[in-house]
Amino acid sequence: MCQGPLRASTLLLPLIFLSFAVSFAQAPLPQTDTKALGLSWDKAYLDDKPAFNIEPNSFLVETVRSLKAARALDVGMGQGRNALFLAERGWDVTGFDVSEVAVAQASEQARKRGLRVNGLIQSSDEFDWGKNRWDLIVITYFPQLRQSVQKIVESLTPGGVVLVEAFHKDAALDRPPGPGPSVSFETNELLTMFASLRIVQYQDVRARADWGLFETRLVRLVAQKP
Ligand SMILES: C[S@@+](CC[C@H](N)C(=O)[O-])C[C@H]1O[C@@H](n2cnc3c(N)ncnc32)[C@H](O)[C@@H]1O
């Protein structure tokens, strides 16, 4: 279904992470754009030397120690490093991503490791988030977070938890011109975005970024739906 011209910023998104160019992808994507966006991310996942951490996110690993395994959603799951980790620990995991290559790699890993992950090739606009559905929503380095907040909050179960890791906007100082505004946040911005939830943990720390693999300023949040 062709609904409009493909925006250049859409095609550039993966490059933002890998070459740190600037981008502004904000509006919902028509389906054709979703396909093109997925194709552009595919390249990152076909690279022999990935510029990202292939291990599960360390903040997630730490956080789930205190959580009971239930239904989890991995948003923009990539190769499924976090989804597979959760499935291994008994979570019932669904993940979605626009990159067909990434979702195929996640499914293949799940098969090899004897795990079950429900991986879907969909954008955050296409995915049916549902209401009161997920006990844990994982969002690491996801470019459409600002646009997805309402869906995240609505789709969490009461007592459910959202976990976020992203760049602080000052990451641009460590590696100019920076990872781009869609994955970079102002001081305390995540707190404002999730103000309707109970903030369980907020970190503004220097640590090694999972995407780009350089030490920089990261923001991390765990928040629970009342
Ligand atoms: C920086 S990667 C992070 C992947 C994974 N969360 C991780 O931390 O390893 C961003 C991912 O989001 C996906 N993505 C970008 N925009 C998306 C959208 N609107 N809907 C779904 N996935 C999207 C990309 O294909 C890519 O796999």
Tab-separated table of C-alpha atoms and ligand atoms in Angstrom:
chain	number	residue	atom	x	y	z
A	1	MET	CA	0.000	0.000	0.000
A	2	CYS	CA	1.709	3.157	-1.165
A	3	GLN	CA	0.746	6.115	0.995
A	4	GLY	CA	3.399	8.695	0.291
A	5	PRO	CA	6.994	9.399	-0.518
A	6	LEU	CA	9.684	7.849	1.611
A	7	ARG	CA	11.363	10.387	3.879
A	8	ALA	CA	15.152	10.534	3.688
A	9	SER	CA	15.346	10.653	7.497
A	10	THR	CA	13.618	7.262	7.662
A	11	LEU	CA	16.307	5.627	5.541
A	12	LEU	CA	19.067	7.228	7.559
A	13	LEU	CA	18.002	5.929	10.966
A	14	PRO	CA	20.430	3.007	11.210
A	15	LEU	CA	23.252	5.265	10.122
A	16	ILE	CA	22.482	7.483	13.065
A	17	PHE	CA	23.575	4.710	15.368
A	18	LEU	CA	26.457	3.469	13.323
A	19	SER	CA	27.899	6.698	11.988
A	20	PHE	CA	26.220	9.137	14.384
A	21	ALA	CA	24.600	11.380	11.810
A	22	VAL	CA	21.628	13.539	12.834
A	23	SER	CA	18.023	12.554	12.112
A	24	PHE	CA	14.459	13.623	12.904
A	25	ALA	CA	12.005	10.729	12.551
A	26	GLN	CA	8.875	11.679	14.480
A	27	ALA	CA	5.594	11.140	12.587
A	28	PRO	CA	3.821	7.741	12.226
A	29	LEU	CA	5.154	5.776	9.276
A	30	PRO	CA	3.081	4.635	6.290
A	31	GLN	CA	3.503	0.901	5.640
A	32	THR	CA	5.812	1.422	2.660
A	33	ASP	CA	8.079	3.443	4.904
A	34	THR	CA	8.077	0.636	7.449
A	35	LYS	CA	9.380	-1.757	4.802
A	36	ALA	CA	12.108	0.671	3.716
A	37	LEU	CA	13.019	1.457	7.318
A	38	GLY	CA	13.344	-2.273	8.001
A	39	LEU	CA	15.557	-2.739	4.939
A	40	SER	CA	17.834	0.047	6.106
A	41	TRP	CA	18.202	-1.513	9.573
A	42	ASP	CA	18.857	-4.940	8.010
A	43	LYS	CA	22.344	-3.729	7.070
A	44	ALA	CA	23.336	-3.240	10.702
A	45	TYR	CA	22.350	-6.831	11.447
A	46	LEU	CA	24.194	-8.299	8.453
A	47	ASP	CA	27.500	-6.686	9.433
A	48	ASP	CA	30.218	-9.167	10.446
A	49	LYS	CA	31.482	-6.795	13.114
A	50	PRO	CA	28.390	-5.427	14.828
A	51	ALA	CA	28.672	-1.964	16.380
A	52	PHE	CA	26.380	-3.035	19.191
A	53	ASN	CA	26.387	-5.300	22.216
A	54	ILE	CA	25.127	-8.759	21.360
A	55	GLU	CA	24.740	-9.673	25.039
A	56	PRO	CA	21.566	-8.807	26.962
A	57	ASN	CA	21.381	-5.265	28.299
A	58	SER	CA	23.043	-5.161	31.737
A	59	PHE	CA	20.393	-2.874	33.285
A	60	LEU	CA	17.715	-5.366	32.204
A	61	VAL	CA	19.681	-8.321	33.585
A	62	GLU	CA	19.981	-6.540	36.945
A	63	THR	CA	16.336	-5.405	37.016
A	64	VAL	CA	14.641	-8.720	36.221
A	65	ARG	CA	16.345	-10.396	39.171
A	66	SER	CA	13.585	-8.979	41.346
A	67	LEU	CA	10.710	-9.645	38.933
A	68	LYS	CA	8.516	-12.723	38.582
A	69	ALA	CA	8.508	-14.099	35.029
A	70	ALA	CA	5.255	-13.321	33.211
A	71	ARG	CA	4.365	-11.665	29.859
A	72	ALA	CA	7.063	-9.454	28.356
A	73	LEU	CA	7.214	-7.239	25.281
A	74	ASP	CA	10.539	-6.256	23.661
A	75	VAL	CA	9.981	-3.106	21.583
A	76	GLY	CA	12.273	-2.782	18.550
A	77	MET	CA	13.784	-6.107	19.599
A	78	GLY	CA	16.601	-6.170	17.023
A	79	GLN	CA	18.337	-9.560	17.037
A	80	GLY	CA	16.500	-10.398	20.235
A	81	ARG	CA	19.396	-10.236	22.706
A	82	ASN	CA	16.968	-9.122	25.445
A	83	ALA	CA	13.986	-11.192	24.318
A	84	LEU	CA	16.067	-14.395	24.274
A	85	PHE	CA	17.498	-13.613	27.703
A	86	LEU	CA	13.984	-13.179	29.105
A	87	ALA	CA	12.682	-16.340	27.407
A	88	GLU	CA	15.579	-18.265	28.930
A	89	ARG	CA	14.422	-17.078	32.329
A	90	GLY	CA	10.881	-18.300	31.809
A	91	TRP	CA	9.209	-15.155	30.476
A	92	ASP	CA	6.515	-15.457	27.801
A	93	VAL	CA	8.090	-13.042	25.301
A	94	THR	CA	6.764	-11.153	22.300
A	95	GLY	CA	8.992	-8.773	20.373
A	96	PHE	CA	8.573	-6.696	17.251
A	97	ASP	CA	10.898	-4.887	14.901
A	98	VAL	CA	10.778	-3.433	11.400
A	99	SER	CA	13.921	-5.342	10.366
A	100	GLU	CA	13.059	-8.704	8.796
A	101	VAL	CA	16.704	-9.758	9.093
A	102	ALA	CA	16.799	-8.985	12.804
A	103	VAL	CA	13.563	-10.826	13.563
A	104	ALA	CA	14.718	-13.815	11.479
A	105	GLN	CA	18.011	-13.890	13.400
A	106	ALA	CA	16.130	-13.737	16.707
A	107	SER	CA	13.850	-16.589	15.639
A	108	GLU	CA	16.807	-18.679	14.491
A	109	GLN	CA	18.600	-18.170	17.810
A	110	ALA	CA	15.427	-19.082	19.676
A	111	ARG	CA	15.147	-22.274	17.647
A	112	LYS	CA	18.814	-23.190	18.258
A	113	ARG	CA	18.508	-22.544	21.972
A	114	GLY	CA	15.167	-24.318	22.322
A	115	LEU	CA	13.398	-21.130	23.374
A	116	ARG	CA	10.067	-19.619	22.391
A	117	VAL	CA	9.970	-15.969	21.313
A	118	ASN	CA	7.015	-14.552	19.402
A	119	GLY	CA	8.893	-12.293	16.952
A	120	LEU	CA	6.869	-10.010	14.665
A	121	ILE	CA	8.005	-7.891	11.721
A	122	GLN	CA	6.014	-4.782	12.501
A	123	SER	CA	6.499	-1.130	13.295
A	124	SER	CA	5.409	0.462	16.550
A	125	ASP	CA	2.507	2.012	14.628
A	126	GLU	CA	1.338	-1.329	13.226
A	127	PHE	CA	1.783	-3.443	16.342
A	128	ASP	CA	-1.356	-4.133	18.384
A	129	TRP	CA	-0.102	-3.180	21.848
A	130	GLY	CA	-3.397	-4.024	23.561
A	131	LYS	CA	-4.525	-2.783	26.963
A	132	ASN	CA	-3.396	-4.086	30.363
A	133	ARG	CA	-1.464	-6.819	28.573
A	134	TRP	CA	2.269	-6.759	29.381
A	135	ASP	CA	3.917	-7.318	32.768
A	136	LEU	CA	7.235	-6.032	31.443
A	137	ILE	CA	7.979	-3.779	28.473
A	138	VAL	CA	11.641	-3.503	27.450
A	139	ILE	CA	12.804	-0.473	25.475
A	140	THR	CA	16.516	-0.263	24.774
A	141	TYR	CA	17.778	2.294	22.247
A	142	PHE	CA	14.407	2.430	20.487
A	143	PRO	CA	13.998	5.408	18.124
A	144	GLN	CA	10.211	5.856	18.502
A	145	LEU	CA	9.971	5.976	22.287
A	146	ARG	CA	8.529	9.488	22.602
A	147	GLN	CA	5.731	8.602	20.179
A	148	SER	CA	4.965	5.315	21.969
A	149	VAL	CA	4.573	6.435	25.587
A	150	GLN	CA	0.772	6.384	25.644
A	151	LYS	CA	0.642	2.901	24.125
A	152	ILE	CA	3.260	1.674	26.586
A	153	VAL	CA	1.362	2.980	29.600
A	154	GLU	CA	-2.005	1.680	28.381
A	155	SER	CA	-0.676	-1.752	27.486
A	156	LEU	CA	1.094	-2.400	30.798
A	157	THR	CA	-0.830	-4.507	33.287
A	158	PRO	CA	-1.518	-2.861	36.659
A	159	GLY	CA	1.722	-3.559	38.517
A	160	GLY	CA	3.534	-4.034	35.191
A	161	VAL	CA	6.927	-2.462	34.648
A	162	VAL	CA	8.549	-0.562	31.782
A	163	LEU	CA	12.334	-0.504	31.483
A	164	VAL	CA	14.138	2.040	29.308
A	165	GLU	CA	17.776	2.599	28.403
A	166	ALA	CA	18.766	5.380	26.005
A	167	PHE	CA	21.322	8.116	25.459
A	168	HIS	CA	21.423	11.382	27.359
A	169	LYS	CA	21.582	14.248	24.881
A	170	ASP	CA	25.122	14.989	26.126
A	171	ALA	CA	26.250	11.778	24.416
A	172	ALA	CA	26.775	14.095	21.466
A	173	LEU	CA	29.696	15.648	23.341
A	174	ASP	CA	31.462	12.283	23.553
A	175	ARG	CA	30.935	11.423	19.908
A	176	PRO	CA	29.795	14.379	17.804
A	177	PRO	CA	27.372	14.929	16.201
A	178	GLY	CA	25.713	12.450	18.546
A	179	PRO	CA	23.337	9.497	18.301
A	180	GLY	CA	20.440	11.692	17.162
A	181	PRO	CA	17.449	13.229	18.928
A	182	SER	CA	15.151	10.193	18.590
A	183	VAL	CA	17.284	8.177	21.035
A	184	SER	CA	18.684	11.046	23.135
A	185	PHE	CA	16.885	12.549	26.092
A	186	GLU	CA	17.137	15.700	28.179
A	187	THR	CA	18.003	15.531	31.868
A	188	ASN	CA	14.947	14.053	33.670
A	189	GLU	CA	12.934	13.855	30.434
A	190	LEU	CA	12.138	10.174	30.967
A	191	LEU	CA	10.761	11.070	34.408
A	192	THR	CA	8.389	13.558	32.835
A	193	MET	CA	7.382	11.181	30.059
A	194	PHE	CA	6.426	8.467	32.532
A	195	ALA	CA	5.083	10.757	35.264
A	196	SER	CA	1.790	8.805	35.397
A	197	LEU	CA	3.708	5.730	36.581
A	198	ARG	CA	5.486	5.032	39.865
A	199	ILE	CA	9.192	5.656	39.272
A	200	VAL	CA	11.044	2.677	40.711
A	201	GLN	CA	14.490	3.627	39.475
A	202	TYR	CA	16.058	6.419	37.453
A	203	GLN	CA	19.735	6.573	36.521
A	204	ASP	CA	21.703	9.274	34.736
A	205	VAL	CA	25.105	7.617	34.496
A	206	ARG	CA	28.283	7.272	32.521
A	207	ALA	CA	28.496	3.754	31.130
A	208	ARG	CA	29.305	1.913	27.925
A	209	ALA	CA	26.465	2.340	25.437
A	210	ASP	CA	25.139	-0.915	23.971
A	211	TRP	CA	24.806	0.839	20.625
A	212	GLY	CA	28.003	2.521	19.425
A	213	LEU	CA	30.003	0.749	22.159
A	214	PHE	CA	31.552	3.875	23.669
A	215	GLU	CA	31.481	5.244	27.196
A	216	THR	CA	28.993	8.063	27.486
A	217	ARG	CA	26.087	9.525	29.420
A	218	LEU	CA	23.075	7.184	29.501
A	219	VAL	CA	19.621	7.479	31.015
A	220	ARG	CA	17.818	4.485	32.501
A	221	LEU	CA	14.357	4.136	33.927
A	222	VAL	CA	12.224	1.499	35.591
A	223	ALA	CA	8.627	2.561	36.212
A	224	GLN	CA	5.582	0.640	37.407
A	225	LYS	CA	1.926	1.094	36.472
A	226	PRO	CA	-0.110	1.734	39.631
B	1	LIG	C1	19.257	0.701	18.017
B	1	LIG	S1	18.367	-0.682	17.582
B	1	LIG	C2	18.022	-1.396	19.180
B	1	LIG	C3	17.664	-2.849	19.078
B	1	LIG	C4	17.457	-3.522	20.428
B	1	LIG	N1	16.412	-2.897	21.179
B	1	LIG	C5	18.751	-3.521	21.204
B	1	LIG	O1	18.861	-2.776	22.182
B	1	LIG	O2	19.659	-4.254	20.813
B	1	LIG	C6	16.797	-0.025	17.146
B	1	LIG	C7	15.863	-1.072	16.574
B	1	LIG	O3	14.568	-0.505	16.428
B	1	LIG	C8	14.026	-0.934	15.195
B	1	LIG	N2	13.071	0.092	14.802
B	1	LIG	C9	13.340	1.361	14.425
B	1	LIG	N3	12.198	2.037	14.257
B	1	LIG	C10	11.197	1.169	14.523
B	1	LIG	C11	9.774	1.276	14.536
B	1	LIG	N4	9.151	2.419	14.255
B	1	LIG	N5	9.046	0.183	14.867
B	1	LIG	C12	9.671	-0.989	15.175
B	1	LIG	N6	11.004	-1.145	15.170
B	1	LIG	C13	11.756	-0.078	14.868
B	1	LIG	C14	15.204	-1.092	14.263
B	1	LIG	O4	14.941	-1.992	13.221
B	1	LIG	C15	16.272	-1.598	15.217
B	1	LIG	O5	16.313	-2.999	15.245
